[in-house]
Rosetta silent file (secondary structure, phi, psi, omega in degrees, C-alpha in Angstrom):
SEQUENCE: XXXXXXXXXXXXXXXXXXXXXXXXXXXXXXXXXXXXXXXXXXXXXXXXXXXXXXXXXXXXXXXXXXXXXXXXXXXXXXXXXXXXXXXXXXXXXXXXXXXXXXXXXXXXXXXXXXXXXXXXXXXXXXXXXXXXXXXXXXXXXXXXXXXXXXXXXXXXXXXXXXXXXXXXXXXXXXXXXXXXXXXXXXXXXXXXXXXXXXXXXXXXXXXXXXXXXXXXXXXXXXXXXXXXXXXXXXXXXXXXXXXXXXXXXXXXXXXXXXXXXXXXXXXXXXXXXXXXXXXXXXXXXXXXXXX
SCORE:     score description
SCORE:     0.000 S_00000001
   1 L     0.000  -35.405 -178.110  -21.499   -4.303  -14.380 S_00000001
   2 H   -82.566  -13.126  176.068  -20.007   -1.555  -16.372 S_00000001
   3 H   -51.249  -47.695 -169.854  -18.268   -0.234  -13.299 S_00000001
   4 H   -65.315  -23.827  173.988  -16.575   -3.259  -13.079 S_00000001
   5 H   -48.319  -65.060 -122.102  -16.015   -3.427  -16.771 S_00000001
   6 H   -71.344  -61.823 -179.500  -14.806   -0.231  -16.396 S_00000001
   7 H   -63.303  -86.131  166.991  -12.256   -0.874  -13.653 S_00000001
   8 H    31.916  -72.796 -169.527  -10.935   -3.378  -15.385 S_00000001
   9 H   -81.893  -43.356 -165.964   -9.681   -1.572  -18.505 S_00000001
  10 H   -62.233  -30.006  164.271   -8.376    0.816  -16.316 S_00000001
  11 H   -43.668  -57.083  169.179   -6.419   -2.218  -14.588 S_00000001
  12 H   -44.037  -68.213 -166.941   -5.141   -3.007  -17.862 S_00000001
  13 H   -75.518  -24.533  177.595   -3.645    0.010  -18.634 S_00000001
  14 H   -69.510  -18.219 -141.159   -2.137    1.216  -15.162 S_00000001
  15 H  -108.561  -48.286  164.208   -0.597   -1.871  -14.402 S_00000001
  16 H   -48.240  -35.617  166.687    0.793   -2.200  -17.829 S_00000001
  17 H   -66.560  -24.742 -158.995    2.402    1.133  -18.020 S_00000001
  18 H   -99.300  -19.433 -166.185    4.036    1.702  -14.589 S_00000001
  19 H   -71.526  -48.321  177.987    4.802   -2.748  -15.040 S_00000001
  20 H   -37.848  -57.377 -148.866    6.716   -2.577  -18.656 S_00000001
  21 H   -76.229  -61.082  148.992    8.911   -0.225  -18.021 S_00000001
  22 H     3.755  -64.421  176.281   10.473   -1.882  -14.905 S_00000001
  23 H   -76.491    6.097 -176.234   10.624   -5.245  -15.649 S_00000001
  24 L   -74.239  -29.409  171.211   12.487   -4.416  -18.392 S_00000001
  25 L   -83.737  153.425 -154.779   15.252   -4.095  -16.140 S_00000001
  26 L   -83.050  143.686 -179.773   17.790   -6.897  -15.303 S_00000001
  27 L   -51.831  152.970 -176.316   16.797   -8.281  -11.468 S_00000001
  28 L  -156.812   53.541  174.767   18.285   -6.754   -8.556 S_00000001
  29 H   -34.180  -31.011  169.037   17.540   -9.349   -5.672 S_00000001
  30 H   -69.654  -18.899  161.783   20.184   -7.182   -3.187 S_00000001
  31 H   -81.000    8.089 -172.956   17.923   -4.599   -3.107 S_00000001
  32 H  -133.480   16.279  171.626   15.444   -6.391   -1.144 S_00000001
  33 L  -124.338   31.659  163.233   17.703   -7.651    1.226 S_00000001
  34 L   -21.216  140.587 -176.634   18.516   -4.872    3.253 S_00000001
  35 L  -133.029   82.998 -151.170   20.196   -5.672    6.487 S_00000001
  36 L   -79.110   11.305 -150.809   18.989   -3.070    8.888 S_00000001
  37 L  -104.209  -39.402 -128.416   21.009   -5.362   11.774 S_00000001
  38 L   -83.667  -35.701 -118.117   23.899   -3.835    9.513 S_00000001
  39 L  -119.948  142.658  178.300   23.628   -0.010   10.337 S_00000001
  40 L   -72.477  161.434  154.443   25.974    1.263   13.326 S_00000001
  41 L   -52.559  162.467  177.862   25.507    3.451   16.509 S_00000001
  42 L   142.688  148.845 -176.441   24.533    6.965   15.803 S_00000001
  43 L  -105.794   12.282  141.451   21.734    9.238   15.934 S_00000001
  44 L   -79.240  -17.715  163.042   21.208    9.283   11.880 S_00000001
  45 H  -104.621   16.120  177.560   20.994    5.636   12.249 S_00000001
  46 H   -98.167   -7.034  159.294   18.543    5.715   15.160 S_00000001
  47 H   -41.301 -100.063 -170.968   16.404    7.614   12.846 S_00000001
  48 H   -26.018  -52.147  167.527   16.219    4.995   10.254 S_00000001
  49 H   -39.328  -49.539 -157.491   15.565    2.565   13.268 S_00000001
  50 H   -88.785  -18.124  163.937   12.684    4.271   14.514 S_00000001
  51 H   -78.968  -17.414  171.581   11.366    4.442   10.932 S_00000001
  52 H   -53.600  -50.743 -163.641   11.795    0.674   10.688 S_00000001
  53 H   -62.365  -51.512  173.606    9.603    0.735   13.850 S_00000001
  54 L   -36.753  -53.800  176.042    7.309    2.649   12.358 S_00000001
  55 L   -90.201   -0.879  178.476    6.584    0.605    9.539 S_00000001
  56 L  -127.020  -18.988  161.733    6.232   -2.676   11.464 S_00000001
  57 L  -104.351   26.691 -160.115    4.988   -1.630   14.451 S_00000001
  58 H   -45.913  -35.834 -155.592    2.698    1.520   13.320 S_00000001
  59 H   -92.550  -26.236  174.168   -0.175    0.971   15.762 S_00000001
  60 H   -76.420  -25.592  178.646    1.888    1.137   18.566 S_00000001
  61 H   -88.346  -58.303 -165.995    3.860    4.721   17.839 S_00000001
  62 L   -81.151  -41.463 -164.132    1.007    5.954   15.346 S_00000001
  63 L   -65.676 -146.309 -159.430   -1.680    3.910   15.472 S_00000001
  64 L  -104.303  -39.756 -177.772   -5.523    4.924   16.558 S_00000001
  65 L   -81.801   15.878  177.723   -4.271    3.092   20.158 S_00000001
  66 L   -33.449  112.073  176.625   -0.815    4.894   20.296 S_00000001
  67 L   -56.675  -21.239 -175.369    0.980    4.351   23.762 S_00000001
  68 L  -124.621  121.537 -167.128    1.331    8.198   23.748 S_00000001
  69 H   -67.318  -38.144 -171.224   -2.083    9.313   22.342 S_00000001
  70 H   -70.068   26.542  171.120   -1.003   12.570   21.356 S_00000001
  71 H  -112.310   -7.939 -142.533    0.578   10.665   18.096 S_00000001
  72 L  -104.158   84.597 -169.650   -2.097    8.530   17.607 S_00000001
  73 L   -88.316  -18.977 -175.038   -2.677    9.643   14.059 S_00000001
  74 L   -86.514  145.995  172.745   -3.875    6.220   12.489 S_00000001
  75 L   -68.922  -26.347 -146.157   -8.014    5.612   12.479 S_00000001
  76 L  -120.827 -149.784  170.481   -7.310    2.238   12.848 S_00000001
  77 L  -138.814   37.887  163.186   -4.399   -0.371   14.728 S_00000001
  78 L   -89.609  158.461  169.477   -3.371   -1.592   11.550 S_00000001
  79 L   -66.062  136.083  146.544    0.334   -1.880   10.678 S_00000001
  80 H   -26.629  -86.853 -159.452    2.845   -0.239    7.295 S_00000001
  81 H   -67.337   13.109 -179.393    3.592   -3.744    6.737 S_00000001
  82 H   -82.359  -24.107  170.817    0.127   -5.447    6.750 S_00000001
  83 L  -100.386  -32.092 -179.865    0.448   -3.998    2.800 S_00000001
  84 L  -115.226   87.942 -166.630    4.015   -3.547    2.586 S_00000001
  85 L   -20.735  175.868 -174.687    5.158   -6.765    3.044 S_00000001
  86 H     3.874   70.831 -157.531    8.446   -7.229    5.138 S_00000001
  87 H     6.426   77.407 -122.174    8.837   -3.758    5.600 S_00000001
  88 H   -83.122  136.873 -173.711    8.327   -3.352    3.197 S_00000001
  89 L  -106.003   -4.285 -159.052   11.296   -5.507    1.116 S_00000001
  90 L   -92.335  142.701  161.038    8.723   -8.154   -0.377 S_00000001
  91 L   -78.225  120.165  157.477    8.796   -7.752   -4.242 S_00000001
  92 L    89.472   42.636  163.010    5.413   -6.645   -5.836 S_00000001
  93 L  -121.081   36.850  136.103    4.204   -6.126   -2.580 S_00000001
  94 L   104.386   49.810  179.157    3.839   -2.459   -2.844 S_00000001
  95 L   -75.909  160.812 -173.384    7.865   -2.383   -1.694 S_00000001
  96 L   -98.321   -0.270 -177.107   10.111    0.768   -0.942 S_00000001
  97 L   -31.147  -61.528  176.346   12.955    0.065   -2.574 S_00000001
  98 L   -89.702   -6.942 -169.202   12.527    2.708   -5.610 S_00000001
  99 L   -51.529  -57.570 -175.695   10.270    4.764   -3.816 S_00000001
 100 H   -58.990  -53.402 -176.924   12.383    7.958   -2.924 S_00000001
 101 H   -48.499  -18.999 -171.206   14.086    7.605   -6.370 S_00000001
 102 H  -127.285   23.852  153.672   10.935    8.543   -8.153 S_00000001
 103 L  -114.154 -172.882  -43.738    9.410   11.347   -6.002 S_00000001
 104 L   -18.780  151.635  177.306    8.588   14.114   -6.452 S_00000001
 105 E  -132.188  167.789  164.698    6.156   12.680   -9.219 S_00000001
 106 E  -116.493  133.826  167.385    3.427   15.018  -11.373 S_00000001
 107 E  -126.718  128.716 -169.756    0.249   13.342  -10.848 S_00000001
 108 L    22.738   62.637 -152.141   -2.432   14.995  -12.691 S_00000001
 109 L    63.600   10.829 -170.125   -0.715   18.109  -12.937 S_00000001
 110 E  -126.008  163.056  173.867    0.094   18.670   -9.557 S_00000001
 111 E  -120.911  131.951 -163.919    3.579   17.514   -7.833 S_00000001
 112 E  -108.595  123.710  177.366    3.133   14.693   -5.236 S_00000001
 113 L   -89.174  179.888  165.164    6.178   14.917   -2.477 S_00000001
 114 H   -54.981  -49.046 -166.329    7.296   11.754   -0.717 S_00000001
 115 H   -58.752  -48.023  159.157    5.581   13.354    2.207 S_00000001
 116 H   -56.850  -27.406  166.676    2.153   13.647    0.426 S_00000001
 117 H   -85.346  -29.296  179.270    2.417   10.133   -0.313 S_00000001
 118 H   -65.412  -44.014 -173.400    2.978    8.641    3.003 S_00000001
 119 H   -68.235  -11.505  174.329   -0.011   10.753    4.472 S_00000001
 120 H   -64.596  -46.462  176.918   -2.055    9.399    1.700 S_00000001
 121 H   -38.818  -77.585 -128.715   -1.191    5.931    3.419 S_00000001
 122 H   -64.931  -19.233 -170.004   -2.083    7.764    6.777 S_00000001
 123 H   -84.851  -39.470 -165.374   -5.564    8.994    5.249 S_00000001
 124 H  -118.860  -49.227  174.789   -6.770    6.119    3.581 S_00000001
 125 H   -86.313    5.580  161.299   -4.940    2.880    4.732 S_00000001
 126 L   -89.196  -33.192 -164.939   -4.743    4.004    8.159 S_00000001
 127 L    41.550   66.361 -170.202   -7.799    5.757    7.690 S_00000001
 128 L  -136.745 -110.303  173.439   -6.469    8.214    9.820 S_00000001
 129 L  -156.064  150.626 -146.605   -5.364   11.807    9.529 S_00000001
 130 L   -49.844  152.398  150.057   -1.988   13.589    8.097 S_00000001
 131 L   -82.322  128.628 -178.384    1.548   13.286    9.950 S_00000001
 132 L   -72.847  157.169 -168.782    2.816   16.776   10.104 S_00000001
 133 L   -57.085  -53.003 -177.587    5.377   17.431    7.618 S_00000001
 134 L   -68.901   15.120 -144.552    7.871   18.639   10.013 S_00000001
 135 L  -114.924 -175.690  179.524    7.727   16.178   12.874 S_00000001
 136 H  -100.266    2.908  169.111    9.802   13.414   13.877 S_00000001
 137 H   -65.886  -47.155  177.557    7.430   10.487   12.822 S_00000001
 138 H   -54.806  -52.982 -166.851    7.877   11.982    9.147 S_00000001
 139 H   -85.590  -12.118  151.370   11.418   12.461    8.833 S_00000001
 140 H   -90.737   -6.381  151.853   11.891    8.926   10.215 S_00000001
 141 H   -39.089  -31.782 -152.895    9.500    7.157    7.901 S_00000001
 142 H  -100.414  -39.498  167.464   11.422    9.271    5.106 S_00000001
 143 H   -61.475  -35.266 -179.381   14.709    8.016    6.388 S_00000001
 144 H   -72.835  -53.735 -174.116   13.940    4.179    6.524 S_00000001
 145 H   -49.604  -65.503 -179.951   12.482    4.804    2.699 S_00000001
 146 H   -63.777  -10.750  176.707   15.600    6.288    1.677 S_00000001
 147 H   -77.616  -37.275 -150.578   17.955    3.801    3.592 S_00000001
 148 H   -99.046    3.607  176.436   16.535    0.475    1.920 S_00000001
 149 H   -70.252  -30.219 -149.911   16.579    2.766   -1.298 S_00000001
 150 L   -29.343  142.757 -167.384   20.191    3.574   -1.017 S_00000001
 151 L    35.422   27.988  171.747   21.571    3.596   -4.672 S_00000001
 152 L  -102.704  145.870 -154.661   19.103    2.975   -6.606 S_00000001
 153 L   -61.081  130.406  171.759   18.668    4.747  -10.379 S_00000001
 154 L   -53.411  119.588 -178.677   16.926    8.224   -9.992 S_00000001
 155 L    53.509   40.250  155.347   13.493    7.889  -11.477 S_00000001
 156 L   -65.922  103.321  159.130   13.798    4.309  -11.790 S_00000001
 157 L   -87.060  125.554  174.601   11.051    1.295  -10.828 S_00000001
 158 L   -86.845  174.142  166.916   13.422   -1.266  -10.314 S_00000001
 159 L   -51.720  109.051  178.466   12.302   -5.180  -10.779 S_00000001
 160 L   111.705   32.138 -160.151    9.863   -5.883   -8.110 S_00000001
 161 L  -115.807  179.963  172.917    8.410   -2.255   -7.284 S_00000001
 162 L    51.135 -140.745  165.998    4.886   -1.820   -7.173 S_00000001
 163 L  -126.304  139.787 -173.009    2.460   -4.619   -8.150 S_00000001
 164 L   -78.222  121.797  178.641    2.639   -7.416  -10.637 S_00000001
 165 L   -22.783  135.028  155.347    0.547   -7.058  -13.256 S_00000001
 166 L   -86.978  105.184  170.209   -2.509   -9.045  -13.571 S_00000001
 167 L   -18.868  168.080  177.168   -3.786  -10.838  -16.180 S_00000001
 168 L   -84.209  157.306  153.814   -7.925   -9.811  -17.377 S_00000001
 169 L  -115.153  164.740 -161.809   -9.708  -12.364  -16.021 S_00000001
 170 L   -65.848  -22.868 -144.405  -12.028  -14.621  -18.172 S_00000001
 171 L  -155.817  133.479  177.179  -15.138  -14.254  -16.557 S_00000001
 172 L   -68.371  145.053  178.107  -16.212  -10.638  -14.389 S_00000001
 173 L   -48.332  113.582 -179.526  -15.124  -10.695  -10.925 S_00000001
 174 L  -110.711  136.111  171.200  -17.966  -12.283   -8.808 S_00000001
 175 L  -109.158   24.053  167.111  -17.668  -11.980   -5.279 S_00000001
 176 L   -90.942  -24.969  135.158  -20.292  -14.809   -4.502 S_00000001
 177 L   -27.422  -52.637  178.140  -17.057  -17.037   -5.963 S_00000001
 178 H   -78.954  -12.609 -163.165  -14.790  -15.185   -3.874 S_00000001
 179 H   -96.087  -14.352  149.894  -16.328  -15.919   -1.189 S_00000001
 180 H   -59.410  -86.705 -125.412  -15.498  -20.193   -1.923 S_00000001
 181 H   -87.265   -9.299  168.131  -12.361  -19.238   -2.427 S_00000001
 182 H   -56.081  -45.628  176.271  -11.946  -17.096    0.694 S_00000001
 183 H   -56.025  -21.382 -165.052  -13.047  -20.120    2.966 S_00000001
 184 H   -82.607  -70.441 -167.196  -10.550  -21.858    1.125 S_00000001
 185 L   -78.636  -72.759 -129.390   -7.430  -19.776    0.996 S_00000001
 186 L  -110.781  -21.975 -169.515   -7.875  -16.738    3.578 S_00000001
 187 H   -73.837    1.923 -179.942  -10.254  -17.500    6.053 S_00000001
 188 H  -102.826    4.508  147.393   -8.077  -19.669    8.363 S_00000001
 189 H  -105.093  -50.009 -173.620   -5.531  -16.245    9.101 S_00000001
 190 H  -113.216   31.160  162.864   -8.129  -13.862    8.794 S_00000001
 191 L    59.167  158.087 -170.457  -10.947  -15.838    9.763 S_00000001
 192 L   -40.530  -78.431 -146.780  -14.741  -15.855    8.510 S_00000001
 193 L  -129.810  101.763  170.906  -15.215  -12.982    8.899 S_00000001
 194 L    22.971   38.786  173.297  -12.533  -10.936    7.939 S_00000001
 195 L  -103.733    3.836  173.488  -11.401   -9.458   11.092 S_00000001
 196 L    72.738  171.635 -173.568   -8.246  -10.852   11.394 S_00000001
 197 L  -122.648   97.532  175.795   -5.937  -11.999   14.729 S_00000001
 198 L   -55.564  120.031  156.872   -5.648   -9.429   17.287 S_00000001
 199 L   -61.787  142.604 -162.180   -2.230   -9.291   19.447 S_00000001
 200 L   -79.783  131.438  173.035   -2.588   -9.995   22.908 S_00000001
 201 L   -34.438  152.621  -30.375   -2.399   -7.374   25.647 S_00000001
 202 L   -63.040   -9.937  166.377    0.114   -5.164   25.951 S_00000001
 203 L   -40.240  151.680 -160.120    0.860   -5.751   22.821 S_00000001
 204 L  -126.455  117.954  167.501   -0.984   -2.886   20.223 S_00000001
 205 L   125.379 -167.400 -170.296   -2.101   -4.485   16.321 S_00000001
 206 L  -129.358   85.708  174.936   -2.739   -7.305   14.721 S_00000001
 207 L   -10.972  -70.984 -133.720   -1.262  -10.478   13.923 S_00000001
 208 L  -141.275  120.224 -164.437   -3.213  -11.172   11.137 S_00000001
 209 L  -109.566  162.903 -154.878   -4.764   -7.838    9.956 S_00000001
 210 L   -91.200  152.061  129.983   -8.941   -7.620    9.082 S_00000001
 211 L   -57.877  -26.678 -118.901   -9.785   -7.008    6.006 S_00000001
 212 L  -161.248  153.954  156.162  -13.025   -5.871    6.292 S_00000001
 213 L    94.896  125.065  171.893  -14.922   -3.677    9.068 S_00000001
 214 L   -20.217  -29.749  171.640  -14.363   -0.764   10.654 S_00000001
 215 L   -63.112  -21.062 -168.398  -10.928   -1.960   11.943 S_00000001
 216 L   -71.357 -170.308  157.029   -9.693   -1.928    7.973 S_00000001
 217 L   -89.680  137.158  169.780   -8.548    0.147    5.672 S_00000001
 218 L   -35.807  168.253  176.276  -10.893    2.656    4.078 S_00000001
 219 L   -82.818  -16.935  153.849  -12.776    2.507    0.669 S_00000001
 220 L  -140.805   61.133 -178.592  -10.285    4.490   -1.110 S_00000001
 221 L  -109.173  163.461 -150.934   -7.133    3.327   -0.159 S_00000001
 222 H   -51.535  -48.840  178.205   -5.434    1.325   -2.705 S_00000001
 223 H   -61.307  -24.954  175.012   -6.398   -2.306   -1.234 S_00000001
 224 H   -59.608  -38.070  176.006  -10.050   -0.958   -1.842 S_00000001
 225 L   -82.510  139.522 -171.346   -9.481   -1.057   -5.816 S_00000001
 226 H   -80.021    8.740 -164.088   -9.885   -3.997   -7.234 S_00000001
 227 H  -113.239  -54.545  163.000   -7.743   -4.453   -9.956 S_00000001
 228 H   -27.447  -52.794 -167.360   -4.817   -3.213   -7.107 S_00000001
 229 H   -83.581  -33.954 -176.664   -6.107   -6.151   -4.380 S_00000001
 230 H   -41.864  -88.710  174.051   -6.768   -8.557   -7.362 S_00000001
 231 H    -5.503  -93.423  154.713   -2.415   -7.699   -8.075 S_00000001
 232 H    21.245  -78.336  133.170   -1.940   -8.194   -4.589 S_00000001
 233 H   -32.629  -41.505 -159.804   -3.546  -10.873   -3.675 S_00000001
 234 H   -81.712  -45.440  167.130   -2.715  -13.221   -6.961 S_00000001
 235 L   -54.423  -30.204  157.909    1.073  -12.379   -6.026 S_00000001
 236 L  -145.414   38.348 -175.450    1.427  -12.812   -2.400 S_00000001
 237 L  -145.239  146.242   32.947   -1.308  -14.614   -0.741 S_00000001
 238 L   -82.463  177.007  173.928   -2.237  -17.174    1.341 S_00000001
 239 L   -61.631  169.581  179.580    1.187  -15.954    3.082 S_00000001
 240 L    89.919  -18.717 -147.711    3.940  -17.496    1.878 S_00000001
 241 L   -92.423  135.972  174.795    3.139  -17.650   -1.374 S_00000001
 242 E  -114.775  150.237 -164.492    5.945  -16.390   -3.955 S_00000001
 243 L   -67.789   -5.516 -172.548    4.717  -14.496   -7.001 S_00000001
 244 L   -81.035   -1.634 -164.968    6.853  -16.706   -9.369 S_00000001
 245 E  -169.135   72.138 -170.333    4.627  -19.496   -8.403 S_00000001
 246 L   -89.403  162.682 -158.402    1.172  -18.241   -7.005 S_00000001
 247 L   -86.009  -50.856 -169.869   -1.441  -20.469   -5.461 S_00000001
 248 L   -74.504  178.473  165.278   -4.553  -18.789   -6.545 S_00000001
 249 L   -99.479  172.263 -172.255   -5.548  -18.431  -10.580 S_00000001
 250 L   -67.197  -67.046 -136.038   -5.690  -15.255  -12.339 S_00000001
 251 L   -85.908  -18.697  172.562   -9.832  -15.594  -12.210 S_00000001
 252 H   -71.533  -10.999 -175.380   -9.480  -16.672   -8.031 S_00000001
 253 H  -125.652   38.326  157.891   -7.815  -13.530   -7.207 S_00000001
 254 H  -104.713  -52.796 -165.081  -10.132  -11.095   -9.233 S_00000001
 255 H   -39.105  -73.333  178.500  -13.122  -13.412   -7.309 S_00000001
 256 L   -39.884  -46.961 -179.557  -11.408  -13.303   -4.002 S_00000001
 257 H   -66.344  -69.325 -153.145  -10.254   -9.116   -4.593 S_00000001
 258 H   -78.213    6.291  175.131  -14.242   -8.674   -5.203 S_00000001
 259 H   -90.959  -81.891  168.970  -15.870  -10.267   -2.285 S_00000001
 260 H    21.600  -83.325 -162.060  -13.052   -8.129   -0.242 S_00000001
 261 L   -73.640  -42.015  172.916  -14.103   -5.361   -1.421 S_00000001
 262 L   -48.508  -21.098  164.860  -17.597   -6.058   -1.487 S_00000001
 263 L   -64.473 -177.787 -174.771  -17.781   -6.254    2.422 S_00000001
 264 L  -117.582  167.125 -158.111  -18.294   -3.260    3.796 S_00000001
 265 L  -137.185  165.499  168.474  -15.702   -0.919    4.804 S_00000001
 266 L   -83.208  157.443 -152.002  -15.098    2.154    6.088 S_00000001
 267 L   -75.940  132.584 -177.474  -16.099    5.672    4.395 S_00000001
 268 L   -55.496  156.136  173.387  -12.985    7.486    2.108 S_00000001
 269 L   -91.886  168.259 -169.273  -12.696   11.011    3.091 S_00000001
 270 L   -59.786  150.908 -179.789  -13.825   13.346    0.234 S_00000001
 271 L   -74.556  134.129 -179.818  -11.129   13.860   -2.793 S_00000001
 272 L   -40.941  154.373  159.236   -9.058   17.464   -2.452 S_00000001
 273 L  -103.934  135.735 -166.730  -11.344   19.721   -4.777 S_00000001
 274 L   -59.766  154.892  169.581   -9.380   20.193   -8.178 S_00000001
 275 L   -57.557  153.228  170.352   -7.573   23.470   -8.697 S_00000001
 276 L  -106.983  149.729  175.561   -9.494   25.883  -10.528 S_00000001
 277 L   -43.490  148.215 -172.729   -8.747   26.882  -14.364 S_00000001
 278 L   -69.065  135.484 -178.439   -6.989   29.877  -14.971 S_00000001
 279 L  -105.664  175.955 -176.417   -9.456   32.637  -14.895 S_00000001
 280 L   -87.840  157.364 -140.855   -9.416   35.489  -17.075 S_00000001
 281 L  -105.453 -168.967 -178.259   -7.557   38.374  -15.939 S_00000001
 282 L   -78.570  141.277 -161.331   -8.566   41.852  -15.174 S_00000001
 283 L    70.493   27.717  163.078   -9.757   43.874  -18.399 S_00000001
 284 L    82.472   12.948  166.229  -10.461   40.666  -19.750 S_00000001
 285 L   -63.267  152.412 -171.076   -6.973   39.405  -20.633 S_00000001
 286 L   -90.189  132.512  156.589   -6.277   35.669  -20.282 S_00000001
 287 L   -32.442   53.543  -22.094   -4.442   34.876  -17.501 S_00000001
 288 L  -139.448  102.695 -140.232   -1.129   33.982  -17.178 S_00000001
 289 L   -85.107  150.054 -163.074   -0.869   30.007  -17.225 S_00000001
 290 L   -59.412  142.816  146.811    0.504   28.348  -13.801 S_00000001
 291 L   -71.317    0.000    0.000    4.299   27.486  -13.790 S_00000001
């Protein structure tokens, strides 16, 4: 129980800090209407193509079933866009819109590239293993991010980035609850039990993508935390659903987030081991602190 307390608070505060500062800004619906139909001949804009491809069709270039295996970098055959909606373009669906504008980031003293974030996808919601930095999956992934970015304010979340904040809910997240409202809401796309709607040979993926199972996403990729899948969830599910006017209640999509997660899932790989503190230096002088 105090984990969950725990999580919680922590819910509170992440979603309110990275959420304030954002919405603060006046809407900017044209950024989420990209028109990749738009973009010319050319072999800088067959990049950006093949990064679209990438993100909507991942299991087929990338995925653990990759027609050419030696790319087949994802654990699993889920799709970019099973979190990030319309490829993703959905607002508060974990969208890319601002994304390039705000890397590099310092996350806990360390600087996180663009590149380090996508393989984080590739680690945990692929649950699969790094894209090399240099290759040509990466630099088109990096190209589609910066095309639907195009002109947007340098270290900027615009309206609609991330996820929308969630309310606490009244009552701790029970997933014996969620699991009513899953029959209710989710099981009739991704069915009791939470494997989702395969695509039909030759097709590679999933209609409908599991939740749950070895087929999922890992235990620490983002959809794993709950105060993230609550956000998620309250905002753009059953499909269809728009976040100005969601289906579920604040306390059905904490419920609903905690059965989720409460299935079982596959194991996170272990967290990088933290740098170590500056040691002291020879003849016992302190060390010279990192730039």
């Amino acid at each position: 129980m105090r984990t969950v307390v725990f999580e919680i608070c922590i819910a509170l505060a992440a979603l309110t800090g990275f959420g304030v500062g954002y919405l603060l800004w006046d809407r900017t619906d044209a950024y989420y209407a990209v028109d990749l139909a738009a973009l010319g001949p050319g072999p800088e804009n067959d990049v950006i193509r093949y990064g679209h491809a990438l993100i909507v069709d991942t299991p087929r270039y990338i995925g653990r079933s990759a027609e050419n295996p030696a790319l087949a970098y994802g654990g699993n055959d889920l799709a970019c866009q099973s979190c990030h909606l319309k490829a993703g373009l959905q607002p508060f669906a974990a969208p890319f819109v601002s994304t390039a504008a705000t890397f590099p980031m310092m996350v806990n003293n360390k600087v996180v590239t663009l590149p380090d974030r996508i393989n984080s996808c590739m680690a945990l919601g692929l649950n699969g293993r790094p894209l090399p930095e240099d290759s040509q999956e990466m630099a088109a992934l990096i190209a589609y991010i910066e095309f639907v970015g195009k002109g947007t304010p340098e270290g900027v979340r615009l309206p609609g980035m991330g996820l929308l904040p969630i309310a606490l809910p009244e009552a701790l997240p029970d997933s014996r609850r969620g699991l009513a409202v899953y029959a209710q809401y989710c099981a009739s796309c991704h069915g009791q039990n939470g494997q989702g709607e395969r695509k039909q040979p030759p097709e590679i993926g999933y209609y409908v993508p599991p939740l749950w199972g070895e087929e999922s996403f890992n235990g620490g990729a983002g959809m794993g935390q709950l105060f993230y899948a609550a956000s998620f969830i309250r905002a753009n599910m059953p499909t269809g659903v728009d976040y100005r006017t969601p289906t579920l209640t604040v306390q059905e999509a904490w419920d609903v987030a905690a059965y989720m997660i409460a299935n079982p899932h596959p194991i996170a790989p272990p967290e990088p081991e933290p740098e170590p503190a500056a040691e002291e230096g020879a003849g016992g002088e302190e060390a010279p602190a990192a730039p």
